[in-house]
Amino acid sequence: INLTIFNVLGQKVKVLADGSKQAGTHSLNWDGSDEMGNLVSTGLYFYTLTDGNNSVTKKMALMK
């Protein structure tokens, strides 16, 4: 699986997961930082979850 967060411009902000997971329910938390560890600004972001065959993109709001 791959779980990646993008900003509204489509730029990659952070990859939260990239690799195999056992079947079942999993939970991941994003601390509001980018790949360099810098905190990103409040606003709308998109996340894409891909399992190899399927891909789902949803939007989310980051509020501080």
C-alpha positions as protocol buffer text, in pm:
chain_id: "A"
residue {
  index: 1
  type: ILE
  ca { x: 0 y: 0 z: 0 }
}
residue {
  index: 2
  type: ASN
  ca { x: 96 y: 364 z: -36 }
}
residue {
  index: 3
  type: LEU
  ca { x: -58 y: 655 z: 156 }
}
residue {
  index: 4
  type: THR
  ca { x: 57 y: 997 z: 37 }
}
residue {
  index: 5
  type: ILE
  ca { x: -53 y: 1349 z: 133 }
}
residue {
  index: 6
  type: PHE
  ca { x: -65 y: 1629 z: -126 }
}
residue {
  index: 7
  type: ASN
  ca { x: -134 y: 2003 z: -102 }
}
residue {
  index: 8
  type: VAL
  ca { x: -399 y: 2179 z: -313 }
}
residue {
  index: 9
  type: LEU
  ca { x: -139 y: 2243 z: -585 }
}
residue {
  index: 10
  type: GLY
  ca { x: -83 y: 1868 z: -622 }
}
residue {
  index: 11
  type: GLN
  ca { x: 263 y: 1876 z: -467 }
}
residue {
  index: 12
  type: LYS
  ca { x: 361 y: 1580 z: -253 }
}
residue {
  index: 13
  type: VAL
  ca { x: 380 y: 1679 z: 114 }
}
residue {
  index: 14
  type: LYS
  ca { x: 453 y: 1350 z: 288 }
}
residue {
  index: 15
  type: VAL
  ca { x: 440 y: 973 z: 239 }
}
residue {
  index: 16
  type: LEU
  ca { x: 284 y: 815 z: 548 }
}
residue {
  index: 17
  type: ALA
  ca { x: 302 y: 452 z: 439 }
}
residue {
  index: 18
  type: ASP
  ca { x: 476 y: 267 z: 161 }
}
residue {
  index: 19
  type: GLY
  ca { x: 497 y: -110 z: 182 }
}
residue {
  index: 20
  type: SER
  ca { x: 310 y: -425 z: 271 }
}
residue {
  index: 21
  type: LYS
  ca { x: 48 y: -450 z: 544 }
}
residue {
  index: 22
  type: GLN
  ca { x: -142 y: -749 z: 676 }
}
residue {
  index: 23
  type: ALA
  ca { x: -511 y: -764 z: 586 }
}
residue {
  index: 24
  type: GLY
  ca { x: -729 y: -586 z: 840 }
}
residue {
  index: 25
  type: THR
  ca { x: -784 y: -244 z: 991 }
}
residue {
  index: 26
  type: HIS
  ca { x: -491 y: -8 z: 1033 }
}
residue {
  index: 27
  type: SER
  ca { x: -454 y: 346 z: 1167 }
}
residue {
  index: 28
  type: LEU
  ca { x: -200 y: 615 z: 1081 }
}
residue {
  index: 29
  type: ASN
  ca { x: -157 y: 965 z: 1225 }
}
residue {
  index: 30
  type: TRP
  ca { x: -15 y: 1267 z: 1046 }
}
residue {
  index: 31
  type: ASP
  ca { x: 153 y: 1524 z: 1268 }
}
residue {
  index: 32
  type: GLY
  ca { x: 112 y: 1807 z: 1014 }
}
residue {
  index: 33
  type: SER
  ca { x: 473 y: 1802 z: 898 }
}
residue {
  index: 34
  type: ASP
  ca { x: 625 y: 1761 z: 554 }
}
residue {
  index: 35
  type: GLU
  ca { x: 905 y: 1523 z: 447 }
}
residue {
  index: 36
  type: MET
  ca { x: 1166 y: 1763 z: 589 }
}
residue {
  index: 37
  type: GLY
  ca { x: 995 y: 1781 z: 930 }
}
residue {
  index: 38
  type: ASN
  ca { x: 865 y: 2136 z: 880 }
}
residue {
  index: 39
  type: LEU
  ca { x: 511 y: 2206 z: 995 }
}
residue {
  index: 40
  type: VAL
  ca { x: 276 y: 2283 z: 706 }
}
residue {
  index: 41
  type: SER
  ca { x: 12 y: 2556 z: 713 }
}
residue {
  index: 42
  type: THR
  ca { x: -353 y: 2520 z: 801 }
}
residue {
  index: 43
  type: GLY
  ca { x: -567 y: 2441 z: 498 }
}
residue {
  index: 44
  type: LEU
  ca { x: -700 y: 2175 z: 265 }
}
residue {
  index: 45
  type: TYR
  ca { x: -495 y: 1870 z: 176 }
}
residue {
  index: 46
  type: PHE
  ca { x: -559 y: 1554 z: -20 }
}
residue {
  index: 47
  type: TYR
  ca { x: -455 y: 1200 z: 61 }
}
residue {
  index: 48
  type: THR
  ca { x: -429 y: 912 z: -184 }
}
residue {
  index: 49
  type: LEU
  ca { x: -440 y: 550 z: -73 }
}
residue {
  index: 50
  type: THR
  ca { x: -320 y: 300 z: -332 }
}
residue {
  index: 51
  type: ASP
  ca { x: -314 y: -76 z: -288 }
}
residue {
  index: 52
  type: GLY
  ca { x: -153 y: -165 z: -617 }
}
residue {
  index: 53
  type: ASN
  ca { x: -474 y: -212 z: -816 }
}
residue {
  index: 54
  type: ASN
  ca { x: -706 y: 50 z: -670 }
}
residue {
  index: 55
  type: SER
  ca { x: -656 y: 412 z: -576 }
}
residue {
  index: 56
  type: VAL
  ca { x: -876 y: 639 z: -362 }
}
residue {
  index: 57
  type: THR
  ca { x: -824 y: 1014 z: -317 }
}
residue {
  index: 58
  type: LYS
  ca { x: -1007 y: 1215 z: -50 }
}
residue {
  index: 59
  type: LYS
  ca { x: -972 y: 1565 z: 88 }
}
residue {
  index: 60
  type: MET
  ca { x: -909 y: 1668 z: 446 }
}
residue {
  index: 61
  type: ALA
  ca { x: -868 y: 1989 z: 642 }
}
residue {
  index: 62
  type: LEU
  ca { x: -569 y: 2052 z: 866 }
}
residue {
  index: 63
  type: MET
  ca { x: -658 y: 2277 z: 1156 }
}
residue {
  index: 64
  type: LYS
  ca { x: -410 y: 2391 z: 1419 }
}
